[in-house]
Amino acid sequence: MSKLIILVMFIAYLLDLIIGDPYSFPHPVRFIGNLIRFTEGKIRIIFKSKKQLKIGGFLLWTITVGFTALVTNLILNLLCINNIFYVIIASIILYTTLSTKCLADEAKKIYEVLKTGDIEKSRKQLSYIVGRDTTSLNENEIIRATVETVAENTVDGIISPMMYGFIGGPVLAMAYKAINTLDSMVGYKNEKYGDIGFASAKIDDIANFIPARITPFFMMIASFILGFNSKKSIKIAMRDRKNHKSPNCAYAEGAVAGALEVQLGGTNMYFGEKVYKPTIGDKDRELEAEDILRTNKIMYLTSFIALVIFSIITYIVL
């Protein structure tokens, strides 16, 4: 059954490209999010001091990831009575861990609104996919934030769950999705989440360590095929890899910045606090709205290249 994972991942990938994440679909991440909010509330009642909240944060992580993996494993054991059922159920589960179409669609919506000249609506559209304050962003900053988000989320929304899916099937991929959801909900370095989200933030960094560092090589290949600057893509990814407060984000952002020959990074507002970020890439030219579509193309081709390379490695190893 081990090599079935290649077939399963291809089906899951195609499902993601075709269906994406419909708003009416009961996506597992929504259930994970509800579990996090419920558990966090209970933990905050019991754990009060900063030290206690850090301990509570580890408990929050353990409950969320453990329960997600347990439920996923239970579903597989109950429903996968043969290989055919395994392929169907596993493909559906793994499809929900990928965000290729959803990520591209949200970015394209921002592009389309920008082209109408409606900055206020563009800011609102952007606020759906970023954690930063969008209320005062100008057109250039909206474009930059969108490009950065697509680049960064190519790792944790596509490459990471895909890699873990190949390694440990639906159970490990869903466990990763729980890890990443915890980070996106409580992994902030501010007064509210700095302690309870400490474990979630650190473990997410560990989980994305390898995917973040191999993604630039996939992006370099994609950039070459698409006719972008592939040499500068990998050069900037390596040169500016430390120009981000996250140990992982600058790799993919740098690869995209180099490929498009633009500059990303800089100061942003998060929850009312000004957060300075070093710049990534060289300002060979100004960002333009079409860079959103170009980043989408890089993201799409990067995901397919990763799928093929992971499949070849899996076939050889297993």
Short mmCIF file of C-alpha atoms in Angstrom, two decimals:
data_model
loop_
_atom_site.label_atom_id
_atom_site.label_comp_id
_atom_site.label_asym_id
_atom_site.label_seq_id
_atom_site.Cartn_x
_atom_site.Cartn_y
_atom_site.Cartn_z
CA MET A 1 0.00 0.00 0.00
CA SER A 2 2.98 2.30 0.51
CA LYS A 3 3.37 3.18 -3.20
CA LEU A 4 -0.34 3.94 -3.42
CA ILE A 5 0.51 7.25 -1.79
CA ILE A 6 1.86 8.47 -5.17
CA LEU A 7 -1.51 7.83 -6.83
CA VAL A 8 -3.31 9.30 -3.83
CA MET A 9 -1.23 12.48 -3.87
CA PHE A 10 -1.79 13.02 -7.59
CA ILE A 11 -5.55 12.64 -7.13
CA ALA A 12 -5.49 14.94 -4.10
CA TYR A 13 -3.51 17.52 -6.06
CA LEU A 14 -5.96 17.41 -8.98
CA LEU A 15 -8.92 17.72 -6.61
CA ASP A 16 -7.32 20.80 -5.09
CA LEU A 17 -6.76 22.36 -8.52
CA ILE A 18 -10.34 21.64 -9.60
CA ILE A 19 -12.35 22.19 -6.41
CA GLY A 20 -10.17 24.33 -4.18
CA ASP A 21 -11.77 25.35 -0.90
CA PRO A 22 -15.47 26.15 -1.44
CA TYR A 23 -16.85 28.40 1.31
CA SER A 24 -19.72 25.98 1.95
CA PHE A 25 -17.42 22.96 2.26
CA PRO A 26 -16.97 21.68 5.84
CA HIS A 27 -13.18 21.99 5.68
CA PRO A 28 -11.24 20.11 8.41
CA VAL A 29 -9.25 23.26 9.21
CA ARG A 30 -12.48 24.89 10.41
CA PHE A 31 -12.99 22.03 12.87
CA ILE A 32 -9.36 22.29 13.95
CA GLY A 33 -9.84 26.03 14.46
CA ASN A 34 -12.93 25.44 16.60
CA LEU A 35 -11.00 22.90 18.68
CA ILE A 36 -8.17 25.39 19.19
CA ARG A 37 -10.54 28.18 20.30
CA PHE A 38 -12.40 25.87 22.69
CA THR A 39 -9.23 24.39 24.20
CA GLU A 40 -7.52 27.78 24.46
CA GLY A 41 -10.50 29.15 26.38
CA LYS A 42 -10.41 26.29 28.88
CA ILE A 43 -6.64 26.56 29.30
CA ARG A 44 -6.81 30.30 29.99
CA ILE A 45 -9.28 29.62 32.81
CA ILE A 46 -6.84 27.23 34.51
CA PHE A 47 -3.44 28.71 33.60
CA LYS A 48 -2.90 32.37 34.59
CA SER A 49 0.77 33.35 34.96
CA LYS A 50 3.19 33.71 32.03
CA LYS A 51 4.97 30.48 32.97
CA GLN A 52 1.69 28.63 33.37
CA LEU A 53 0.46 29.90 29.99
CA LYS A 54 3.60 28.53 28.31
CA ILE A 55 2.89 25.14 29.86
CA GLY A 56 -0.73 25.51 28.83
CA GLY A 57 0.45 26.28 25.31
CA PHE A 58 2.23 22.94 25.11
CA LEU A 59 -0.97 21.28 26.34
CA LEU A 60 -2.97 23.15 23.69
CA TRP A 61 -0.55 21.93 21.02
CA THR A 62 -0.65 18.33 22.27
CA ILE A 63 -4.44 18.17 22.44
CA THR A 64 -4.96 19.78 19.02
CA VAL A 65 -2.35 17.82 17.07
CA GLY A 66 -3.00 14.58 18.94
CA PHE A 67 -6.76 14.73 18.46
CA THR A 68 -6.41 15.62 14.77
CA ALA A 69 -4.05 12.71 14.10
CA LEU A 70 -6.22 10.33 16.15
CA VAL A 71 -9.44 11.21 14.30
CA THR A 72 -7.71 10.98 10.91
CA ASN A 73 -6.28 7.56 11.77
CA LEU A 74 -9.67 6.40 13.05
CA ILE A 75 -11.40 7.45 9.82
CA LEU A 76 -8.83 5.58 7.74
CA ASN A 77 -9.07 2.43 9.86
CA LEU A 78 -12.87 2.40 9.81
CA LEU A 79 -13.48 3.24 6.16
CA CYS A 80 -10.46 1.93 4.26
CA ILE A 81 -11.44 -1.73 3.99
CA ASN A 82 -9.40 -2.24 0.79
CA ASN A 83 -7.06 -0.37 -1.54
CA ILE A 84 -9.87 1.22 -3.54
CA PHE A 85 -11.47 2.70 -0.43
CA TYR A 86 -8.05 3.79 0.79
CA VAL A 87 -7.36 5.69 -2.43
CA ILE A 88 -10.74 7.45 -2.29
CA ILE A 89 -10.71 8.37 1.41
CA ALA A 90 -7.01 9.22 1.59
CA SER A 91 -7.23 11.38 -1.55
CA ILE A 92 -10.12 13.39 -0.10
CA ILE A 93 -8.33 13.90 3.22
CA LEU A 94 -5.05 14.91 1.57
CA TYR A 95 -6.83 17.22 -0.85
CA THR A 96 -8.08 19.25 2.13
CA THR A 97 -4.50 19.83 3.30
CA LEU A 98 -3.49 21.57 0.05
CA SER A 99 -4.26 25.22 -0.72
CA THR A 100 -3.05 25.75 -4.28
CA LYS A 101 -6.27 26.91 -5.95
CA CYS A 102 -7.55 28.74 -2.88
CA LEU A 103 -4.32 30.71 -2.55
CA ALA A 104 -4.26 31.63 -6.23
CA ASP A 105 -7.95 32.55 -6.28
CA GLU A 106 -7.67 34.89 -3.29
CA ALA A 107 -4.63 36.60 -4.79
CA LYS A 108 -6.38 36.98 -8.15
CA LYS A 109 -9.39 38.60 -6.46
CA ILE A 110 -7.07 41.24 -5.02
CA TYR A 111 -5.52 41.78 -8.45
CA GLU A 112 -8.92 42.17 -10.10
CA VAL A 113 -10.10 44.69 -7.50
CA LEU A 114 -6.84 46.64 -7.81
CA LYS A 115 -7.35 46.93 -11.56
CA THR A 116 -10.66 48.71 -10.90
CA GLY A 117 -8.81 51.33 -8.85
CA ASP A 118 -10.85 50.65 -5.69
CA ILE A 119 -8.13 50.83 -3.00
CA GLU A 120 -10.56 50.51 -0.08
CA LYS A 121 -12.02 47.28 -1.46
CA SER A 122 -8.51 46.02 -2.27
CA ARG A 123 -7.47 46.58 1.35
CA LYS A 124 -10.52 44.67 2.58
CA GLN A 125 -9.89 41.82 0.14
CA LEU A 126 -6.27 41.62 1.27
CA SER A 127 -7.30 41.52 4.95
CA TYR A 128 -8.85 38.10 4.36
CA ILE A 129 -5.46 36.47 3.72
CA VAL A 130 -2.95 38.46 5.80
CA GLY A 131 -2.44 39.12 9.50
CA ARG A 132 -1.12 42.66 9.05
CA ASP A 133 -3.16 45.87 9.28
CA THR A 134 -4.39 46.75 5.78
CA THR A 135 -6.41 49.91 6.54
CA SER A 136 -3.81 52.42 5.34
CA LEU A 137 -1.90 50.47 2.68
CA ASN A 138 -1.31 52.06 -0.70
CA GLU A 139 -1.44 50.19 -4.02
CA ASN A 140 2.24 49.24 -3.97
CA GLU A 141 1.99 47.93 -0.40
CA ILE A 142 -1.11 45.88 -1.27
CA ILE A 143 0.71 44.29 -4.20
CA ARG A 144 3.76 43.59 -2.04
CA ALA A 145 1.67 42.02 0.73
CA THR A 146 -0.14 39.80 -1.78
CA VAL A 147 3.08 38.62 -3.45
CA GLU A 148 4.67 37.95 -0.06
CA THR A 149 1.64 36.00 1.14
CA VAL A 150 1.46 33.79 -1.95
CA ALA A 151 5.22 33.15 -1.80
CA GLU A 152 5.24 32.39 1.93
CA ASN A 153 2.14 30.20 1.80
CA THR A 154 3.53 28.17 -1.07
CA VAL A 155 5.57 26.52 1.68
CA ASP A 156 3.05 25.97 4.48
CA GLY A 157 -0.02 25.73 2.26
CA ILE A 158 1.36 23.38 -0.38
CA ILE A 159 4.93 22.06 -0.13
CA SER A 160 4.88 21.19 3.60
CA PRO A 161 1.57 19.25 3.66
CA MET A 162 2.54 17.57 0.38
CA MET A 163 5.91 16.47 1.77
CA TYR A 164 4.38 15.17 4.99
CA GLY A 165 1.65 13.46 2.99
CA PHE A 166 4.28 11.52 1.04
CA ILE A 167 6.15 10.65 4.24
CA GLY A 168 3.28 9.68 6.54
CA GLY A 169 0.11 9.71 4.48
CA PRO A 170 -3.10 11.50 5.55
CA VAL A 171 -2.37 11.19 9.28
CA LEU A 172 0.94 13.07 9.17
CA ALA A 173 -0.37 15.60 6.64
CA MET A 174 -3.37 16.40 8.85
CA ALA A 175 -1.12 16.57 11.93
CA TYR A 176 0.97 19.14 10.05
CA LYS A 177 -2.18 21.05 9.14
CA ALA A 178 -3.07 21.21 12.84
CA ILE A 179 0.45 22.46 13.63
CA ASN A 180 0.18 25.17 10.99
CA THR A 181 -3.33 26.21 12.07
CA LEU A 182 -2.14 26.54 15.66
CA ASP A 183 0.64 28.84 14.52
CA SER A 184 -1.71 30.98 12.43
CA MET A 185 -4.16 31.34 15.33
CA VAL A 186 -1.99 31.64 18.45
CA GLY A 187 1.63 31.81 17.25
CA TYR A 188 1.99 35.59 17.56
CA LYS A 189 4.72 37.37 19.49
CA ASN A 190 2.47 39.84 21.28
CA GLU A 191 1.05 40.28 24.76
CA LYS A 192 -2.02 38.12 24.17
CA TYR A 193 -0.38 35.13 22.50
CA GLY A 194 3.33 35.43 23.32
CA ASP A 195 3.17 32.81 26.09
CA ILE A 196 0.29 30.49 25.19
CA GLY A 197 1.40 30.48 21.55
CA PHE A 198 5.10 29.97 22.24
CA ALA A 199 5.05 26.19 21.66
CA SER A 200 2.87 26.46 18.57
CA ALA A 201 5.15 29.04 16.95
CA LYS A 202 8.37 27.15 17.69
CA ILE A 203 7.08 23.76 16.57
CA ASP A 204 5.67 25.25 13.37
CA ASP A 205 9.15 26.64 12.64
CA ILE A 206 10.58 23.15 13.10
CA ALA A 207 7.89 21.52 10.94
CA ASN A 208 8.54 23.96 8.08
CA PHE A 209 12.34 23.93 8.37
CA ILE A 210 13.03 21.45 5.56
CA PRO A 211 10.12 22.43 3.24
CA ALA A 212 11.13 26.10 3.43
CA ARG A 213 14.68 25.29 2.37
CA ILE A 214 13.83 23.04 -0.56
CA THR A 215 11.05 25.25 -1.95
CA PRO A 216 13.48 27.83 -3.47
CA PHE A 217 15.00 25.07 -5.62
CA PHE A 218 11.54 24.12 -6.90
CA MET A 219 10.85 27.83 -7.50
CA MET A 220 14.15 28.20 -9.35
CA ILE A 221 13.13 25.44 -11.78
CA ALA A 222 9.67 26.98 -12.15
CA SER A 223 11.19 30.41 -12.80
CA PHE A 224 13.46 28.98 -15.49
CA ILE A 225 10.55 27.30 -17.28
CA LEU A 226 8.40 30.45 -17.03
CA GLY A 227 11.15 32.68 -18.36
CA PHE A 228 11.79 34.59 -15.14
CA ASN A 229 15.22 35.20 -13.61
CA SER A 230 16.00 31.72 -12.26
CA LYS A 231 19.63 32.48 -11.35
CA LYS A 232 18.66 35.50 -9.30
CA SER A 233 15.78 33.52 -7.77
CA ILE A 234 18.08 31.11 -5.97
CA LYS A 235 20.71 33.82 -5.36
CA ILE A 236 18.31 36.11 -3.48
CA ALA A 237 16.75 33.17 -1.61
CA MET A 238 20.16 32.25 -0.23
CA ARG A 239 21.47 35.79 0.23
CA ASP A 240 18.42 37.19 2.04
CA ARG A 241 17.33 34.01 3.82
CA LYS A 242 17.82 35.63 7.23
CA ASN A 243 15.99 38.87 6.38
CA HIS A 244 12.82 37.88 8.20
CA LYS A 245 11.81 37.40 11.83
CA SER A 246 10.63 33.92 10.90
CA PRO A 247 13.50 31.48 10.26
CA ASN A 248 11.62 30.06 7.27
CA CYS A 249 9.66 32.77 5.42
CA ALA A 250 12.50 34.58 3.65
CA TYR A 251 13.46 31.55 1.56
CA ALA A 252 10.33 31.46 -0.62
CA GLU A 253 9.88 35.24 -0.55
CA GLY A 254 13.49 35.65 -1.64
CA ALA A 255 13.08 33.15 -4.47
CA VAL A 256 10.05 35.03 -5.80
CA ALA A 257 11.67 38.44 -5.32
CA GLY A 258 14.72 37.31 -7.26
CA ALA A 259 12.69 35.67 -10.02
CA LEU A 260 10.60 38.80 -10.54
CA GLU A 261 13.54 41.18 -9.88
CA VAL A 262 11.60 43.16 -7.25
CA GLN A 263 12.04 44.01 -3.59
CA LEU A 264 9.80 42.64 -0.82
CA GLY A 265 9.81 43.07 2.96
CA GLY A 266 9.79 46.26 5.00
CA THR A 267 7.69 47.70 7.82
CA ASN A 268 4.15 46.39 8.46
CA MET A 269 1.43 46.88 11.07
CA TYR A 270 0.30 43.86 13.12
CA PHE A 271 -2.48 44.29 15.71
CA GLY A 272 -1.71 48.01 16.00
CA GLU A 273 2.03 47.48 16.46
CA LYS A 274 4.62 48.56 13.88
CA VAL A 275 6.83 45.61 12.96
CA TYR A 276 9.98 46.31 10.97
CA LYS A 277 11.16 43.67 8.53
CA PRO A 278 14.38 43.87 6.51
CA THR A 279 13.97 44.09 2.75
CA ILE A 280 14.26 40.98 0.57
CA GLY A 281 15.57 41.23 -2.99
CA ASP A 282 16.88 44.07 -5.11
CA LYS A 283 14.70 46.92 -6.32
CA ASP A 284 15.53 46.46 -10.00
CA ARG A 285 12.04 47.71 -10.81
CA GLU A 286 8.84 48.77 -9.05
CA LEU A 287 6.22 46.22 -8.15
CA GLU A 288 3.15 46.20 -10.40
CA ALA A 289 -0.23 44.49 -10.15
CA GLU A 290 0.76 41.88 -12.76
CA ASP A 291 3.38 40.59 -10.30
CA ILE A 292 0.50 39.02 -8.40
CA LEU A 293 -0.38 36.91 -11.43
CA ARG A 294 3.29 36.13 -12.05
CA THR A 295 3.66 34.92 -8.46
CA ASN A 296 0.58 32.74 -8.93
CA LYS A 297 2.23 31.16 -11.97
CA ILE A 298 5.39 30.46 -9.99
CA MET A 299 3.32 28.98 -7.18
CA TYR A 300 1.32 26.70 -9.49
CA LEU A 301 4.37 25.36 -11.34
CA THR A 302 6.38 25.04 -8.11
CA SER A 303 3.64 22.86 -6.62
CA PHE A 304 3.62 20.57 -9.68
CA ILE A 305 7.40 20.29 -9.74
CA ALA A 306 7.37 19.37 -6.04
CA LEU A 307 4.69 16.75 -6.68
CA VAL A 308 6.75 15.13 -9.44
CA ILE A 309 10.03 15.19 -7.49
CA PHE A 310 8.43 13.86 -4.29
CA SER A 311 6.77 11.10 -6.34
CA ILE A 312 10.06 10.05 -7.95
CA ILE A 313 11.83 9.98 -4.57
CA THR A 314 8.98 7.99 -3.03
CA TYR A 315 8.99 5.49 -5.89
CA ILE A 316 12.76 4.96 -5.58
CA VAL A 317 12.84 4.73 -1.79
CA LEU A 318 9.74 2.61 -1.11
#
